[in-house]
mmCIF file of C-alpha atoms in Angstrom:
data_model
loop_
_atom_site.group_PDB
_atom_site.id
_atom_site.type_symbol
_atom_site.label_atom_id
_atom_site.label_comp_id
_atom_site.label_asym_id
_atom_site.label_seq_id
_atom_site.Cartn_x
_atom_site.Cartn_y
_atom_site.Cartn_z
ATOM 1 C CA MET Q 1 43.651 39.100 16.277
ATOM 2 C CA ALA Q 2 45.828 37.415 13.661
ATOM 3 C CA THR Q 3 44.208 37.192 10.245
ATOM 4 C CA ASP Q 4 46.865 35.707 7.984
ATOM 5 C CA GLN Q 5 45.582 32.603 6.228
ATOM 6 C CA LEU Q 6 47.774 30.069 8.027
ATOM 7 C CA SER Q 7 46.840 31.540 11.430
ATOM 8 C CA LEU Q 8 43.137 31.303 10.519
ATOM 9 C CA THR Q 9 43.653 27.655 9.567
ATOM 10 C CA PHE Q 10 45.500 26.766 12.775
ATOM 11 C CA ALA Q 11 42.885 28.597 14.865
ATOM 12 C CA ALA Q 12 40.083 26.736 13.079
ATOM 13 C CA LEU Q 13 41.806 23.409 13.819
ATOM 14 C CA ALA Q 14 42.246 24.297 17.519
ATOM 15 C CA ASP Q 15 38.883 22.818 18.508
ATOM 16 C CA PRO Q 16 37.950 19.130 18.871
ATOM 17 C CA THR Q 17 34.389 19.610 17.531
ATOM 18 C CA ARG Q 18 35.685 21.329 14.393
ATOM 19 C CA ARG Q 19 38.218 18.519 13.894
ATOM 20 C CA ALA Q 20 35.372 15.997 14.326
ATOM 21 C CA ILE Q 21 33.378 17.873 11.657
ATOM 22 C CA ILE Q 22 36.419 17.673 9.342
ATOM 23 C CA ALA Q 23 36.698 13.927 10.020
ATOM 24 C CA ARG Q 24 33.014 13.473 9.171
ATOM 25 C CA LEU Q 25 33.322 15.505 5.946
ATOM 26 C CA ALA Q 26 36.438 13.571 4.920
ATOM 27 C CA GLU Q 27 34.441 10.362 5.365
ATOM 28 C CA ASP Q 28 31.142 11.337 3.783
ATOM 29 C CA GLY Q 29 31.803 14.171 1.285
ATOM 30 C CA GLU Q 30 28.985 16.736 1.149
ATOM 31 C CA ILE Q 31 26.880 16.972 4.311
ATOM 32 C CA THR Q 32 24.153 19.405 5.387
ATOM 33 C CA VAL Q 33 24.316 21.198 8.720
ATOM 34 C CA ASN Q 34 21.386 19.119 10.043
ATOM 35 C CA GLU Q 35 23.161 15.864 9.235
ATOM 36 C CA LEU Q 36 26.395 17.228 10.716
ATOM 37 C CA ALA Q 37 24.688 18.272 13.951
ATOM 38 C CA ARG Q 38 23.100 14.855 14.590
ATOM 39 C CA PRO Q 39 26.029 13.014 16.265
ATOM 40 C CA PHE Q 40 27.127 16.051 18.323
ATOM 41 C CA PRO Q 41 25.668 17.279 21.629
ATOM 42 C CA LEU Q 42 25.221 20.615 19.867
ATOM 43 C CA SER Q 43 22.382 22.604 18.346
ATOM 44 C CA VAL Q 44 22.249 23.259 14.602
ATOM 45 C CA GLN Q 45 23.150 26.852 15.555
ATOM 46 C CA GLY Q 46 26.216 25.634 17.452
ATOM 47 C CA VAL Q 47 27.365 23.566 14.479
ATOM 48 C CA SER Q 48 26.676 26.529 12.154
ATOM 49 C CA LYS Q 49 29.075 28.671 14.192
ATOM 50 C CA HIS Q 50 31.803 26.062 13.841
ATOM 51 C CA LEU Q 51 31.117 25.808 10.088
ATOM 52 C CA LYS Q 52 31.570 29.599 9.776
ATOM 53 C CA VAL Q 53 35.016 29.349 11.390
ATOM 54 C CA LEU Q 54 35.961 26.479 9.073
ATOM 55 C CA GLU Q 55 34.612 28.372 6.051
ATOM 56 C CA ARG Q 56 36.511 31.562 6.959
ATOM 57 C CA ALA Q 57 39.717 29.515 7.100
ATOM 58 C CA GLY Q 58 38.928 28.053 3.670
ATOM 59 C CA LEU Q 59 38.794 24.536 5.132
ATOM 60 C CA ILE Q 60 35.263 24.020 3.821
ATOM 61 C CA THR Q 61 33.070 25.468 1.116
ATOM 62 C CA ARG Q 62 29.279 25.443 1.332
ATOM 63 C CA GLY Q 63 26.676 24.990 -1.376
ATOM 64 C CA ARG Q 64 24.175 27.700 -2.261
ATOM 65 C CA ALA Q 65 20.870 25.887 -1.635
ATOM 66 C CA ALA Q 66 19.449 28.256 1.006
ATOM 67 C CA GLN Q 67 18.187 25.799 3.630
ATOM 68 C CA GLN Q 68 20.731 23.048 3.162
ATOM 69 C CA ARG Q 69 24.060 24.599 2.127
ATOM 70 C CA PRO Q 70 25.935 21.283 2.242
ATOM 71 C CA SER Q 71 29.548 21.565 3.421
ATOM 72 C CA ARG Q 72 32.513 20.100 1.605
ATOM 73 C CA LEU Q 73 36.109 19.801 2.761
ATOM 74 C CA GLN Q 74 38.852 21.688 0.860
ATOM 75 C CA GLY Q 75 42.421 20.438 0.717
ATOM 76 C CA ALA Q 76 44.405 23.648 0.157
ATOM 77 C CA PRO Q 77 44.600 24.932 3.762
ATOM 78 C CA LEU Q 78 45.602 21.480 5.021
ATOM 79 C CA ARG Q 79 48.303 21.353 2.356
ATOM 80 C CA ASP Q 80 49.580 24.730 3.599
ATOM 81 C CA VAL Q 81 49.796 23.272 7.126
ATOM 82 C CA GLU Q 82 51.699 20.305 5.692
ATOM 83 C CA ASP Q 83 54.096 22.645 3.850
ATOM 84 C CA TRP Q 84 54.693 24.566 7.055
ATOM 85 C CA LEU Q 85 55.301 21.345 9.038
ATOM 86 C CA GLU Q 86 57.681 20.030 6.417
ATOM 87 C CA ARG Q 87 60.211 22.752 7.335
ATOM 88 C CA TYR Q 88 60.453 21.216 10.802
ATOM 89 C CA ARG Q 89 60.576 17.585 9.745
ATOM 90 C CA GLU Q 90 64.011 17.139 11.361
ATOM 91 C CA ILE Q 91 62.585 18.450 14.623
ATOM 92 C CA TRP Q 92 59.472 16.296 14.757
ATOM 93 C CA GLU Q 93 61.203 13.206 13.428
ATOM 94 C CA GLY Q 94 63.224 13.553 16.593
ATOM 95 C CA ARG Q 95 66.773 14.117 17.669
ATOM 96 C CA LEU Q 96 66.923 10.484 18.754
ATOM 97 C CA ASP Q 97 66.365 9.359 15.157
ATOM 98 C CA ARG Q 98 69.221 11.594 14.042
ATOM 99 C CA LEU Q 99 71.435 10.245 16.815
ATOM 100 C CA GLU Q 100 70.600 6.715 15.691
ATOM 101 C CA ARG Q 101 71.496 7.539 12.093
ATOM 102 C CA HIS Q 102 74.750 9.093 13.264
ATOM 103 C CA LEU Q 103 75.588 5.965 15.262
ATOM 104 C CA GLU Q 104 74.737 3.776 12.261
ATOM 105 C CA ASP Q 105 77.062 5.909 10.123
ATOM 106 C CA ILE Q 106 79.878 5.492 12.645
ATOM 107 C CA GLN Q 107 79.236 1.736 12.911
ATOM 108 C CA GLY Q 108 79.079 1.418 9.114
ATOM 109 C CA LYS Q 109 82.400 3.223 8.846
ATOM 110 C CA ALA Q 110 83.926 1.076 11.608
ATOM 111 C CA GLY Q 111 82.689 -2.027 9.742
ATOM 112 C CA ARG Q 112 84.385 -0.895 6.531
ATOM 113 C CA ASP Q 113 87.629 -0.133 8.386
ATOM 114 C CA GLU Q 114 87.898 -3.658 9.849
ATOM 115 C CA MET U 1 38.060 26.929 26.053
ATOM 116 C CA ALA U 2 39.409 23.720 24.570
ATOM 117 C CA THR U 3 42.274 22.213 26.527
ATOM 118 C CA ASP U 4 43.047 18.932 24.779
ATOM 119 C CA GLN U 5 46.706 18.738 23.779
ATOM 120 C CA LEU U 6 46.207 18.913 20.022
ATOM 121 C CA SER U 7 43.908 21.961 20.376
ATOM 122 C CA LEU U 8 46.532 23.689 22.540
ATOM 123 C CA THR U 9 49.136 22.990 19.865
ATOM 124 C CA PHE U 10 46.986 24.298 16.997
ATOM 125 C CA ALA U 11 46.050 27.397 19.044
ATOM 126 C CA ALA U 12 49.733 28.052 19.802
ATOM 127 C CA LEU U 13 50.562 27.808 16.084
ATOM 128 C CA ALA U 14 47.747 30.233 15.147
ATOM 129 C CA ASP U 15 49.972 33.293 15.474
ATOM 130 C CA PRO U 16 52.673 34.533 13.080
ATOM 131 C CA THR U 17 54.981 35.778 15.867
ATOM 132 C CA ARG U 18 54.870 32.420 17.623
ATOM 133 C CA ARG U 19 55.618 30.663 14.324
ATOM 134 C CA ALA U 20 58.544 33.072 13.790
ATOM 135 C CA ILE U 21 59.836 32.178 17.272
ATOM 136 C CA ILE U 22 59.593 28.485 16.338
ATOM 137 C CA ALA U 23 61.515 29.169 13.109
ATOM 138 C CA ARG U 24 64.229 30.952 15.074
ATOM 139 C CA LEU U 25 64.508 28.134 17.638
ATOM 140 C CA ALA U 26 64.645 25.534 14.856
ATOM 141 C CA GLU U 27 67.566 27.465 13.359
ATOM 142 C CA ASP U 28 69.548 28.320 16.478
ATOM 143 C CA GLY U 29 68.696 25.741 19.178
ATOM 144 C CA GLU U 30 68.602 27.205 22.685
ATOM 145 C CA ILE U 31 67.870 30.936 22.861
ATOM 146 C CA THR U 32 67.172 33.280 25.766
ATOM 147 C CA VAL U 33 64.107 35.523 25.807
ATOM 148 C CA ASN U 34 66.308 38.625 25.336
ATOM 149 C CA GLU U 35 67.907 37.183 22.220
ATOM 150 C CA LEU U 36 64.500 36.063 20.939
ATOM 151 C CA ALA U 37 62.977 39.506 21.449
ATOM 152 C CA ARG U 38 65.689 41.358 19.511
ATOM 153 C CA PRO U 39 64.414 40.905 15.909
ATOM 154 C CA PHE U 40 60.736 41.436 16.855
ATOM 155 C CA PRO U 41 58.924 44.753 17.347
ATOM 156 C CA LEU U 42 57.958 43.390 20.758
ATOM 157 C CA SER U 43 59.014 43.904 24.347
ATOM 158 C CA VAL U 44 60.680 41.113 26.289
ATOM 159 C CA GLN U 45 57.360 40.910 28.182
ATOM 160 C CA GLY U 46 55.488 40.451 24.890
ATOM 161 C CA VAL U 47 57.816 37.663 23.801
ATOM 162 C CA SER U 48 57.526 36.074 27.260
ATOM 163 C CA LYS U 49 53.747 35.846 26.832
ATOM 164 C CA HIS U 50 54.172 34.062 23.509
ATOM 165 C CA LEU U 51 56.736 31.708 25.081
ATOM 166 C CA LYS U 52 54.220 30.816 27.804
ATOM 167 C CA VAL U 53 51.655 29.817 25.149
ATOM 168 C CA LEU U 54 54.273 27.725 23.324
ATOM 169 C CA GLU U 55 55.404 26.143 26.603
ATOM 170 C CA ARG U 56 51.836 25.288 27.657
ATOM 171 C CA ALA U 57 51.370 23.513 24.304
ATOM 172 C CA GLY U 58 54.600 21.561 24.910
ATOM 173 C CA LEU U 59 56.166 23.096 21.790
ATOM 174 C CA ILE U 60 59.086 24.445 23.794
ATOM 175 C CA THR U 61 60.782 23.692 27.074
ATOM 176 C CA ARG U 62 62.713 26.298 29.036
ATOM 177 C CA GLY U 63 65.864 25.993 31.107
ATOM 178 C CA ARG U 64 65.903 26.685 34.836
ATOM 179 C CA ALA U 65 68.521 29.448 35.042
ATOM 180 C CA ALA U 66 66.341 32.144 36.626
ATOM 181 C CA GLN U 67 67.198 35.172 34.485
ATOM 182 C CA GLN U 68 67.864 33.440 31.205
ATOM 183 C CA ARG U 69 65.623 30.384 30.947
ATOM 184 C CA PRO U 70 66.695 29.581 27.374
ATOM 185 C CA SER U 71 63.954 28.098 25.193
ATOM 186 C CA ARG U 72 64.299 24.946 23.148
ATOM 187 C CA LEU U 73 61.941 23.518 20.548
ATOM 188 C CA GLN U 74 60.270 20.133 21.181
ATOM 189 C CA GLY U 75 59.266 17.812 18.382
ATOM 190 C CA ALA U 76 56.432 15.781 19.930
ATOM 191 C CA PRO U 77 53.527 18.262 19.446
ATOM 192 C CA LEU U 78 54.554 18.883 15.823
ATOM 193 C CA ARG U 79 54.639 15.134 15.259
ATOM 194 C CA ASP U 80 51.087 14.924 16.656
ATOM 195 C CA VAL U 81 50.009 17.580 14.131
ATOM 196 C CA GLU U 82 51.702 15.548 11.398
ATOM 197 C CA ASP U 83 49.905 12.369 12.544
ATOM 198 C CA TRP U 84 46.589 14.221 12.483
ATOM 199 C CA LEU U 85 47.289 15.631 9.002
ATOM 200 C CA GLU U 86 48.287 12.225 7.700
ATOM 201 C CA ARG U 87 44.663 11.031 8.023
ATOM 202 C CA TYR U 88 43.667 13.626 5.458
ATOM 203 C CA ARG U 89 46.533 13.094 3.045
ATOM 204 C CA GLU U 90 44.110 12.132 0.251
ATOM 205 C CA ILE U 91 42.253 15.391 0.790
ATOM 206 C CA TRP U 92 45.262 17.718 0.831
ATOM 207 C CA GLU U 93 47.074 15.897 -1.934
ATOM 208 C CA GLY U 94 44.025 16.927 -3.913
ATOM 209 C CA ARG U 95 41.267 15.346 -5.870
ATOM 210 C CA LEU U 96 43.012 16.493 -9.055
ATOM 211 C CA ASP U 97 46.056 14.353 -8.213
ATOM 212 C CA ARG U 98 43.793 11.371 -7.698
ATOM 213 C CA LEU U 99 42.020 12.065 -10.985
ATOM 214 C CA GLU U 100 45.403 12.241 -12.708
ATOM 215 C CA ARG U 101 46.457 8.920 -11.220
ATOM 216 C CA HIS U 102 43.159 7.395 -12.276
ATOM 217 C CA LEU U 103 43.677 8.670 -15.840
ATOM 218 C CA GLU U 104 47.230 7.316 -15.840
ATOM 219 C CA ASP U 105 45.896 3.947 -14.706
ATOM 220 C CA ILE U 106 43.355 3.936 -17.528
ATOM 221 C CA GLN U 107 45.973 5.009 -20.067
ATOM 222 C CA GLY U 108 48.429 2.420 -18.745
ATOM 223 C CA LYS U 109 45.754 -0.265 -19.083
ATOM 224 C CA ALA U 110 44.810 0.955 -22.589
ATOM 225 C CA GLY U 111 48.532 0.822 -23.501
ATOM 226 C CA ARG U 112 48.791 -2.776 -22.340
ATOM 227 C CA ASP U 113 45.607 -3.726 -24.225
ATOM 228 C CA GLU U 114 46.910 -2.439 -27.561
#
Protein backbone atom coordinates (compact mmCIF):
# COMPACT_ATOMS: atom_id res chain seq x y z
CA MET A 1 0.00 0.00 0.00
CA ALA A 2 1.35 3.40 -1.03
CA THR A 3 1.90 5.76 1.87
CA ASP A 4 3.48 8.85 0.35
CA GLN A 5 1.50 11.97 1.21
CA LEU A 6 0.19 12.70 -2.28
CA SER A 7 -0.97 9.09 -2.71
CA LEU A 8 -2.80 9.27 0.64
CA THR A 9 -4.51 12.47 -0.52
CA PHE A 10 -5.58 11.03 -3.88
CA ALA A 11 -6.83 7.84 -2.19
CA ALA A 12 -8.82 9.90 0.33
CA LEU A 13 -10.43 11.85 -2.53
CA ALA A 14 -11.34 8.64 -4.40
CA ASP A 15 -14.71 8.32 -2.67
CA PRO A 16 -17.90 10.33 -3.33
CA THR A 17 -18.96 10.38 0.36
CA ARG A 18 -15.57 11.76 1.43
CA ARG A 19 -15.79 14.41 -1.30
CA ALA A 20 -19.31 15.28 -0.06
CA ILE A 21 -17.91 15.64 3.48
CA ILE A 22 -15.22 17.99 2.10
CA ALA A 23 -17.90 20.02 0.29
CA ARG A 24 -19.89 20.31 3.52
CA LEU A 25 -16.82 21.37 5.53
CA ALA A 26 -15.86 23.93 2.88
CA GLU A 27 -19.36 25.39 3.21
CA ASP A 28 -19.83 25.33 6.96
CA GLY A 29 -16.36 25.40 8.60
CA GLU A 30 -16.17 23.32 11.79
CA ILE A 31 -18.71 20.49 12.01
CA THR A 32 -19.13 17.63 14.49
CA VAL A 33 -19.42 14.04 13.32
CA ASN A 34 -23.11 13.94 14.34
CA GLU A 35 -23.90 16.99 12.22
CA LEU A 36 -21.85 15.56 9.35
CA ALA A 37 -23.66 12.21 9.48
CA ARG A 38 -27.16 13.73 9.31
CA PRO A 39 -27.53 14.23 5.52
CA PHE A 40 -25.85 10.91 4.63
CA PRO A 41 -27.42 7.43 4.60
CA LEU A 42 -24.59 6.43 6.93
CA SER A 43 -24.14 5.74 10.63
CA VAL A 44 -22.00 8.02 12.79
CA GLN A 45 -19.52 5.10 12.79
CA GLY A 46 -19.50 5.05 8.98
CA VAL A 47 -18.83 8.79 8.83
CA SER A 48 -16.12 8.41 11.51
CA LYS A 49 -14.29 5.91 9.29
CA HIS A 50 -14.33 8.36 6.40
CA LEU A 51 -13.11 11.16 8.71
CA LYS A 52 -10.15 8.96 9.76
CA VAL A 53 -9.13 8.53 6.11
CA LEU A 54 -9.43 12.28 5.53
CA GLU A 55 -7.48 13.01 8.73
CA ARG A 56 -4.69 10.56 7.81
CA ALA A 57 -4.32 12.36 4.48
CA GLY A 58 -4.12 15.70 6.31
CA LEU A 59 -7.25 16.93 4.53
CA ILE A 60 -8.98 17.63 7.85
CA THR A 61 -7.96 18.27 11.42
CA ARG A 62 -10.23 17.48 14.36
CA GLY A 63 -10.73 19.31 17.63
CA ARG A 64 -9.90 17.73 20.98
CA ALA A 65 -13.30 17.91 22.74
CA ALA A 66 -13.76 14.17 23.37
CA GLN A 67 -17.38 13.66 22.29
CA GLN A 68 -17.56 16.26 19.55
CA ARG A 69 -14.14 16.56 17.89
CA PRO A 70 -15.36 18.99 15.22
CA SER A 71 -13.68 18.56 11.83
CA ARG A 72 -12.12 21.37 9.84
CA LEU A 73 -10.83 21.34 6.28
CA GLN A 74 -7.10 21.95 5.63
CA GLY A 75 -5.85 23.49 2.41
CA ALA A 76 -2.30 22.12 2.16
CA PRO A 77 -3.04 18.67 0.66
CA LEU A 78 -5.39 20.20 -1.91
CA ARG A 79 -2.68 22.70 -2.82
CA ASP A 80 -0.27 19.78 -3.34
CA VAL A 81 -2.81 18.20 -5.73
CA GLU A 82 -3.04 21.54 -7.55
CA ASP A 83 0.77 21.75 -7.79
CA TRP A 84 0.87 18.24 -9.21
CA LEU A 85 -1.89 19.02 -11.74
CA GLU A 86 -0.18 22.22 -12.81
CA ARG A 87 2.65 20.18 -14.39
CA TYR A 88 0.11 18.71 -16.80
CA ARG A 89 -1.76 21.90 -17.59
CA GLU A 90 -0.88 21.60 -21.30
CA ILE A 91 -2.36 18.11 -21.31
CA TRP A 92 -5.64 18.90 -19.59
CA GLU A 93 -6.10 22.21 -21.36
CA GLY A 94 -6.23 20.02 -24.42
CA ARG A 95 -4.34 19.47 -27.62
CA LEU A 96 -7.22 21.10 -29.48
CA ASP A 97 -6.58 24.38 -27.64
CA ARG A 98 -2.93 24.21 -28.65
CA LEU A 99 -3.90 23.45 -32.24
CA GLU A 100 -6.21 26.46 -32.19
CA ARG A 101 -3.44 28.70 -30.88
CA HIS A 102 -1.10 27.38 -33.56
CA LEU A 103 -3.68 28.13 -36.25
CA GLU A 104 -4.21 31.62 -34.82
CA ASP A 105 -0.44 32.17 -34.94
CA ILE A 106 -0.32 31.09 -38.58
CA GLN A 107 -3.34 33.27 -39.44
CA GLY A 108 -1.84 36.22 -37.56
CA LYS A 109 1.39 35.80 -39.50
CA ALA A 110 -0.50 35.46 -42.80
CA GLY A 111 -2.40 38.66 -41.92
CA ARG A 112 0.85 40.55 -41.34
CA ASP A 113 2.32 39.25 -44.61
CA GLU A 114 -0.60 40.56 -46.71
CA MET B 1 -16.00 -0.05 -4.34
CA ALA B 2 -16.69 3.38 -5.77
CA THR B 3 -17.01 3.44 -9.54
CA ASP B 4 -17.95 7.02 -10.40
CA GLN B 5 -15.53 8.51 -12.92
CA LEU B 6 -13.90 11.05 -10.61
CA SER B 7 -13.33 8.38 -7.92
CA LEU B 8 -11.71 6.11 -10.52
CA THR B 9 -9.43 8.97 -11.54
CA PHE B 10 -8.40 9.83 -7.97
CA ALA B 11 -7.82 6.13 -7.18
CA ALA B 12 -5.65 5.77 -10.30
CA LEU B 13 -3.58 8.79 -9.23
CA ALA B 14 -3.10 7.39 -5.70
CA ASP B 15 0.06 5.51 -6.63
CA PRO B 16 3.57 6.90 -7.22
CA THR B 17 4.39 4.44 -10.03
CA ARG B 18 1.23 5.36 -11.92
CA ARG B 19 2.04 9.06 -11.49
CA ALA B 20 5.58 8.36 -12.78
CA ILE B 21 4.06 6.63 -15.83
CA ILE B 22 1.88 9.71 -16.40
CA ALA B 23 4.96 11.95 -16.14
CA ARG B 24 6.77 9.80 -18.70
CA LEU B 25 3.81 9.84 -21.12
CA ALA B 26 3.46 13.61 -20.73
CA GLU B 27 7.13 13.93 -21.70
CA ASP B 28 7.35 11.43 -24.54
CA GLY B 29 3.85 11.01 -26.04
CA GLU B 30 3.11 7.47 -27.20
CA ILE B 31 5.12 4.75 -25.45
CA THR B 32 4.92 0.95 -25.53
CA VAL B 33 4.67 -1.09 -22.34
CA ASN B 34 8.23 -2.41 -22.85
CA GLU B 35 9.65 1.09 -23.09
CA LEU B 36 7.57 2.18 -20.09
CA ALA B 37 8.78 -0.73 -17.97
CA ARG B 38 12.48 -0.07 -18.58
CA PRO B 39 13.17 2.64 -15.94
CA PHE B 40 10.99 0.97 -13.27
CA PRO B 41 11.96 -1.90 -10.94
CA LEU B 42 8.87 -3.65 -12.29
CA SER B 43 8.11 -6.43 -14.73
CA VAL B 44 6.26 -5.72 -17.96
CA GLN B 45 3.34 -7.54 -16.28
CA GLY B 46 3.53 -5.15 -13.31
CA VAL B 47 3.49 -2.11 -15.58
CA SER B 48 0.62 -3.64 -17.57
CA LYS B 49 -1.48 -3.83 -14.39
CA HIS B 50 -0.86 -0.15 -13.70
CA LEU B 51 -1.73 0.70 -17.32
CA LYS B 52 -5.05 -1.13 -16.92
CA VAL B 53 -5.92 1.03 -13.89
CA LEU B 54 -4.97 4.20 -15.80
CA GLU B 55 -6.95 3.04 -18.84
CA ARG B 56 -10.05 2.22 -16.77
CA ALA B 57 -9.92 5.77 -15.34
CA GLY B 58 -9.69 7.17 -18.89
CA LEU B 59 -6.28 8.70 -18.11
CA ILE B 60 -4.67 6.85 -21.00
CA THR B 61 -5.77 5.24 -24.22
CA ARG B 62 -3.86 2.42 -25.87
CA GLY B 63 -3.26 1.65 -29.53
CA ARG B 64 -4.55 -1.53 -31.16
CA ALA B 65 -1.30 -3.06 -32.45
CA ALA B 66 -1.48 -6.37 -30.57
CA GLN B 67 2.06 -6.66 -29.20
CA GLN B 68 2.84 -3.01 -28.71
CA ARG B 69 -0.37 -1.18 -27.79
CA PRO B 70 1.40 2.14 -27.17
CA SER B 71 -0.12 4.25 -24.39
CA ARG B 72 -1.07 7.88 -24.71
CA LEU B 73 -2.13 10.32 -22.01
CA GLN B 74 -5.66 11.81 -22.10
CA GLY B 75 -6.46 15.22 -20.69
CA ALA B 76 -10.17 14.94 -19.85
CA PRO B 77 -9.92 13.16 -16.44
CA LEU B 78 -7.19 15.57 -15.29
CA ARG B 79 -9.40 18.47 -16.33
CA ASP B 80 -12.22 16.98 -14.22
CA VAL B 81 -9.84 16.89 -11.23
CA GLU B 82 -8.95 20.52 -11.93
CA ASP B 83 -12.65 21.47 -12.10
CA TRP B 84 -13.26 19.72 -8.78
CA LEU B 85 -10.26 21.45 -7.17
CA GLU B 86 -11.37 24.83 -8.47
CA ARG B 87 -14.38 24.76 -6.11
CA TYR B 88 -11.98 24.75 -3.18
CA ARG B 89 -9.56 27.35 -4.49
CA GLU B 90 -10.26 29.61 -1.48
CA ILE B 91 -9.38 26.75 0.83
CA TRP B 92 -6.12 25.69 -0.84
CA GLU B 93 -5.01 29.23 -1.55
CA GLY B 94 -5.10 29.47 2.22
CA ARG B 95 -6.80 31.47 4.88
CA LEU B 96 -3.52 33.34 5.42
CA ASP B 97 -3.64 34.66 1.84
CA ARG B 98 -7.17 35.87 2.42
CA LEU B 99 -6.15 37.50 5.69
CA GLU B 100 -3.29 39.23 3.87
CA ARG B 101 -5.63 40.52 1.18
CA HIS B 102 -8.03 41.73 3.85
CA LEU B 103 -5.18 43.58 5.61
CA GLU B 104 -4.08 45.08 2.29
CA ASP B 105 -7.64 46.25 1.69
CA ILE B 106 -7.75 47.89 5.12
CA GLN B 107 -4.33 49.48 4.61
CA GLY B 108 -5.31 50.65 1.12
CA LYS B 109 -8.47 52.21 2.55
CA ALA B 110 -6.52 53.80 5.43
CA GLY B 111 -4.07 55.20 2.84
CA ARG B 112 -6.89 56.77 0.87
CA ASP B 113 -8.44 58.23 4.04
CA GLU B 114 -5.25 60.04 5.05
